[in-house]
Amino acid sequence: MVDLEALARECGVQLYDVETVSENGRTIYRISITKAGGVGLDDCERLSRLLSPIYDVEPPLEGEWTLEVGSPGLERKLSKPQHFANSVGELVRLSCTDGQKLSGEVLDCEGGVLRLRTDGGEVSVRLDEIKKARTYVQW
C-alpha cells in the first residue's frame, strides 16, 4: 500500500483528500493536495510523476482509470476534522443528518464540534451530525 501522505510531503505538499469518481464514463482516481501559499501546476506534476511509476506496478484501482492530481479549490468538500479546523474564517454550507441546512463562517473546530457564525447567531454542530459540507466564496 502506497503511503500517499509521505509521498506528498516528499513533494512539498500536504495530502488533502483522495476520491474515486466516474465522469463521462471514465474512472478518475483524484488526489487533492494543498500547501501554504497555494498549489501550483508544478506541485501537481511533481506528485503525479512520482506516483505514476509506482501505480504502474501497484495500481490503486482495478480496471482502467486516470490519475488526476490537483488542488481541492476555493470551494471544496470538507469531510475530515482537519478540513474543518483548517477552514477557520471561511464560509461553509452544511447539510446535517437531521435535515437541517446551515451556512456561515467557521469560528473554530475543537473536540469534534464545529462552531459557526450564522445570520441567526453562533451555532455549534457536532462533526458526526454533518452529512455534507463545502466551503464557498461569496462574490
PDB file of C-alpha atoms in Angstrom:
ATOM      1  CA  MET A   1       0.000   0.000   0.000  1.00  0.00           C
ATOM      2  CA  VAL A   2       1.364   3.401  -1.027  1.00  0.00           C
ATOM      3  CA  ASP A   3       1.810   5.987   1.758  1.00  0.00           C
ATOM      4  CA  LEU A   4       0.325   8.973  -0.086  1.00  0.00           C
ATOM      5  CA  GLU A   5       0.822  11.337   2.851  1.00  0.00           C
ATOM      6  CA  ALA A   6       4.556  10.625   2.973  1.00  0.00           C
ATOM      7  CA  LEU A   7       4.936  10.924  -0.811  1.00  0.00           C
ATOM      8  CA  ALA A   8       3.020  14.217  -0.806  1.00  0.00           C
ATOM      9  CA  ARG A   9       5.306  15.563   1.953  1.00  0.00           C
ATOM     10  CA  GLU A  10       8.302  14.483  -0.127  1.00  0.00           C
ATOM     11  CA  CYS A  11       6.941  16.714  -2.899  1.00  0.00           C
ATOM     12  CA  GLY A  12       6.488  19.652  -0.521  1.00  0.00           C
ATOM     13  CA  VAL A  13       2.683  19.445  -0.338  1.00  0.00           C
ATOM     14  CA  GLN A  14       0.057  18.075   2.033  1.00  0.00           C
ATOM     15  CA  LEU A  15      -2.449  15.371   1.109  1.00  0.00           C
ATOM     16  CA  TYR A  16      -5.964  16.827   1.374  1.00  0.00           C
ATOM     17  CA  ASP A  17      -8.230  14.076   0.051  1.00  0.00           C
ATOM     18  CA  VAL A  18      -8.424  11.056  -2.219  1.00  0.00           C
ATOM     19  CA  GLU A  19     -11.561  10.042  -4.083  1.00  0.00           C
ATOM     20  CA  THR A  20     -12.617   7.840  -6.947  1.00  0.00           C
ATOM     21  CA  VAL A  21     -15.180   9.403  -9.254  1.00  0.00           C
ATOM     22  CA  SER A  22     -16.836   8.497 -12.509  1.00  0.00           C
ATOM     23  CA  GLU A  23     -17.115  11.297 -15.062  1.00  0.00           C
ATOM     24  CA  ASN A  24     -18.296  10.847 -18.635  1.00  0.00           C
ATOM     25  CA  GLY A  25     -17.850   7.086 -18.396  1.00  0.00           C
ATOM     26  CA  ARG A  26     -14.263   7.401 -17.138  1.00  0.00           C
ATOM     27  CA  THR A  27     -12.999   6.356 -13.722  1.00  0.00           C
ATOM     28  CA  ILE A  28     -10.795   9.014 -12.149  1.00  0.00           C
ATOM     29  CA  TYR A  29      -8.552   8.459  -9.140  1.00  0.00           C
ATOM     30  CA  ARG A  30      -8.424  12.029  -7.846  1.00  0.00           C
ATOM     31  CA  ILE A  31      -5.798  13.169  -5.353  1.00  0.00           C
ATOM     32  CA  SER A  32      -6.202  16.653  -3.876  1.00  0.00           C
ATOM     33  CA  ILE A  33      -3.217  18.430  -2.342  1.00  0.00           C
ATOM     34  CA  THR A  34      -2.646  21.714  -0.514  1.00  0.00           C
ATOM     35  CA  LYS A  35       0.247  23.838   0.630  1.00  0.00           C
ATOM     36  CA  ALA A  36       0.789  27.225   2.211  1.00  0.00           C
ATOM     37  CA  GLY A  37       0.596  29.893  -0.472  1.00  0.00           C
ATOM     38  CA  GLY A  38      -1.413  27.661  -2.803  1.00  0.00           C
ATOM     39  CA  VAL A  39      -0.816  24.686  -5.068  1.00  0.00           C
ATOM     40  CA  GLY A  40       0.706  25.254  -8.485  1.00  0.00           C
ATOM     41  CA  LEU A  41       0.858  23.152 -11.625  1.00  0.00           C
ATOM     42  CA  ASP A  42       4.464  22.207 -10.811  1.00  0.00           C
ATOM     43  CA  ASP A  43       3.345  20.757  -7.456  1.00  0.00           C
ATOM     44  CA  CYS A  44       0.694  18.616  -9.131  1.00  0.00           C
ATOM     45  CA  GLU A  45       3.088  17.464 -11.821  1.00  0.00           C
ATOM     46  CA  ARG A  46       5.793  16.583  -9.280  1.00  0.00           C
ATOM     47  CA  LEU A  47       3.470  14.292  -7.302  1.00  0.00           C
ATOM     48  CA  SER A  48       1.946  12.805 -10.445  1.00  0.00           C
ATOM     49  CA  ARG A  49       5.401  11.945 -11.839  1.00  0.00           C
ATOM     50  CA  LEU A  50       6.353  10.342  -8.524  1.00  0.00           C
ATOM     51  CA  LEU A  51       3.156   8.264  -8.358  1.00  0.00           C
ATOM     52  CA  SER A  52       2.883   7.150 -11.998  1.00  0.00           C
ATOM     53  CA  PRO A  53       5.657   4.506 -11.953  1.00  0.00           C
ATOM     54  CA  ILE A  54       4.507   3.265  -8.543  1.00  0.00           C
ATOM     55  CA  TYR A  55       0.928   2.887  -9.772  1.00  0.00           C
ATOM     56  CA  ASP A  56       2.160   1.127 -12.922  1.00  0.00           C
ATOM     57  CA  VAL A  57       3.373  -1.673 -10.610  1.00  0.00           C
ATOM     58  CA  GLU A  58       0.817  -1.353  -7.811  1.00  0.00           C
ATOM     59  CA  PRO A  59      -2.397   0.246  -9.167  1.00  0.00           C
ATOM     60  CA  PRO A  60      -4.801   1.764  -6.615  1.00  0.00           C
ATOM     61  CA  LEU A  61      -7.862   0.555  -8.583  1.00  0.00           C
ATOM     62  CA  GLU A  62      -8.933  -2.375 -10.724  1.00  0.00           C
ATOM     63  CA  GLY A  63      -9.574  -1.835 -14.438  1.00  0.00           C
ATOM     64  CA  GLU A  64      -8.988   1.334 -16.424  1.00  0.00           C
ATOM     65  CA  TRP A  65      -8.651   4.610 -14.576  1.00  0.00           C
ATOM     66  CA  THR A  66      -6.984   8.008 -14.863  1.00  0.00           C
ATOM     67  CA  LEU A  67      -4.798   9.650 -12.228  1.00  0.00           C
ATOM     68  CA  GLU A  68      -5.639  13.274 -11.508  1.00  0.00           C
ATOM     69  CA  VAL A  69      -3.635  15.376  -9.044  1.00  0.00           C
ATOM     70  CA  GLY A  70      -4.882  18.858  -8.214  1.00  0.00           C
ATOM     71  CA  SER A  71      -5.884  21.432  -5.672  1.00  0.00           C
ATOM     72  CA  PRO A  72      -9.207  20.980  -3.858  1.00  0.00           C
ATOM     73  CA  GLY A  73     -10.034  24.548  -4.970  1.00  0.00           C
ATOM     74  CA  LEU A  74     -11.552  27.512  -3.190  1.00  0.00           C
ATOM     75  CA  GLU A  75     -14.923  25.819  -2.922  1.00  0.00           C
ATOM     76  CA  ARG A  76     -14.005  22.415  -1.595  1.00  0.00           C
ATOM     77  CA  LYS A  77     -15.556  19.460   0.187  1.00  0.00           C
ATOM     78  CA  LEU A  78     -14.930  19.213   3.930  1.00  0.00           C
ATOM     79  CA  SER A  79     -15.001  15.680   5.311  1.00  0.00           C
ATOM     80  CA  LYS A  80     -12.217  15.276   7.880  1.00  0.00           C
ATOM     81  CA  PRO A  81     -11.861  17.068  11.231  1.00  0.00           C
ATOM     82  CA  GLN A  82      -8.640  18.650   9.942  1.00  0.00           C
ATOM     83  CA  HIS A  83     -10.506  20.075   6.921  1.00  0.00           C
ATOM     84  CA  PHE A  84     -12.864  21.931   9.256  1.00  0.00           C
ATOM     85  CA  ALA A  85     -10.052  23.064  11.574  1.00  0.00           C
ATOM     86  CA  ASN A  86      -8.108  24.457   8.611  1.00  0.00           C
ATOM     87  CA  SER A  87     -11.186  26.368   7.378  1.00  0.00           C
ATOM     88  CA  VAL A  88     -11.440  28.847  10.271  1.00  0.00           C
ATOM     89  CA  GLY A  89     -12.509  32.213   8.855  1.00  0.00           C
ATOM     90  CA  GLU A  90     -14.010  30.682   5.700  1.00  0.00           C
ATOM     91  CA  LEU A  91     -17.665  30.402   4.698  1.00  0.00           C
ATOM     92  CA  VAL A  92     -19.254  26.949   4.681  1.00  0.00           C
ATOM     93  CA  ARG A  93     -22.569  25.336   3.787  1.00  0.00           C
ATOM     94  CA  LEU A  94     -23.634  22.269   5.749  1.00  0.00           C
ATOM     95  CA  SER A  95     -26.292  19.611   5.421  1.00  0.00           C
ATOM     96  CA  CYS A  96     -26.904  17.856   8.724  1.00  0.00           C
ATOM     97  CA  THR A  97     -28.141  14.330   9.356  1.00  0.00           C
ATOM     98  CA  ASP A  98     -31.383  15.751  10.823  1.00  0.00           C
ATOM     99  CA  GLY A  99     -32.133  17.556   7.517  1.00  0.00           C
ATOM    100  CA  GLN A 100     -31.083  20.979   8.796  1.00  0.00           C
ATOM    101  CA  LYS A 101     -29.100  23.180   6.395  1.00  0.00           C
ATOM    102  CA  LEU A 102     -26.717  25.805   7.746  1.00  0.00           C
ATOM    103  CA  SER A 103     -24.316  28.319   6.304  1.00  0.00           C
ATOM    104  CA  GLY A 104     -21.901  30.677   7.962  1.00  0.00           C
ATOM    105  CA  GLU A 105     -18.329  31.481   8.894  1.00  0.00           C
ATOM    106  CA  VAL A 106     -16.242  28.838  10.646  1.00  0.00           C
ATOM    107  CA  LEU A 107     -15.210  30.187  14.052  1.00  0.00           C
ATOM    108  CA  ASP A 108     -13.409  27.077  15.270  1.00  0.00           C
ATOM    109  CA  CYS A 109     -13.450  23.310  15.313  1.00  0.00           C
ATOM    110  CA  GLU A 110     -12.379  21.639  18.529  1.00  0.00           C
ATOM    111  CA  GLY A 111     -13.248  18.395  20.245  1.00  0.00           C
ATOM    112  CA  GLY A 112     -15.369  17.179  17.340  1.00  0.00           C
ATOM    113  CA  VAL A 113     -17.589  20.285  17.417  1.00  0.00           C
ATOM    114  CA  LEU A 114     -17.771  22.918  14.677  1.00  0.00           C
ATOM    115  CA  ARG A 115     -18.734  26.439  15.707  1.00  0.00           C
ATOM    116  CA  LEU A 116     -20.255  28.737  13.062  1.00  0.00           C
ATOM    117  CA  ARG A 117     -21.334  32.363  12.933  1.00  0.00           C
ATOM    118  CA  THR A 118     -24.613  32.368  11.016  1.00  0.00           C
ATOM    119  CA  ASP A 119     -27.115  35.131  10.274  1.00  0.00           C
ATOM    120  CA  GLY A 120     -29.045  33.871  13.303  1.00  0.00           C
ATOM    121  CA  GLY A 121     -26.050  33.933  15.661  1.00  0.00           C
ATOM    122  CA  GLU A 122     -23.477  31.365  16.740  1.00  0.00           C
ATOM    123  CA  VAL A 123     -24.287  27.696  16.197  1.00  0.00           C
ATOM    124  CA  SER A 124     -22.409  24.574  17.297  1.00  0.00           C
ATOM    125  CA  VAL A 125     -22.683  21.322  15.355  1.00  0.00           C
ATOM    126  CA  ARG A 126     -21.046  18.001  16.150  1.00  0.00           C
ATOM    127  CA  LEU A 127     -18.965  16.767  13.221  1.00  0.00           C
ATOM    128  CA  ASP A 128     -20.696  13.378  13.300  1.00  0.00           C
ATOM    129  CA  GLU A 129     -24.002  15.187  12.647  1.00  0.00           C
ATOM    130  CA  ILE A 130     -22.729  16.725   9.399  1.00  0.00           C
ATOM    131  CA  LYS A 131     -23.758  14.804   6.299  1.00  0.00           C
ATOM    132  CA  LYS A 132     -22.223  17.150   3.714  1.00  0.00           C
ATOM    133  CA  ALA A 133     -20.062  20.271   3.934  1.00  0.00           C
ATOM    134  CA  ARG A 134     -18.396  22.609   1.449  1.00  0.00           C
ATOM    135  CA  THR A 135     -16.624  25.920   1.613  1.00  0.00           C
ATOM    136  CA  TYR A 136     -17.967  28.661  -0.625  1.00  0.00           C
ATOM    137  CA  VAL A 137     -16.888  32.065  -1.803  1.00  0.00           C
ATOM    138  CA  GLN A 138     -19.268  34.990  -1.658  1.00  0.00           C
ATOM    139  CA  TRP A 139     -18.625  37.262  -4.652  1.00  0.00           C
TER     140      TRP A 139
END
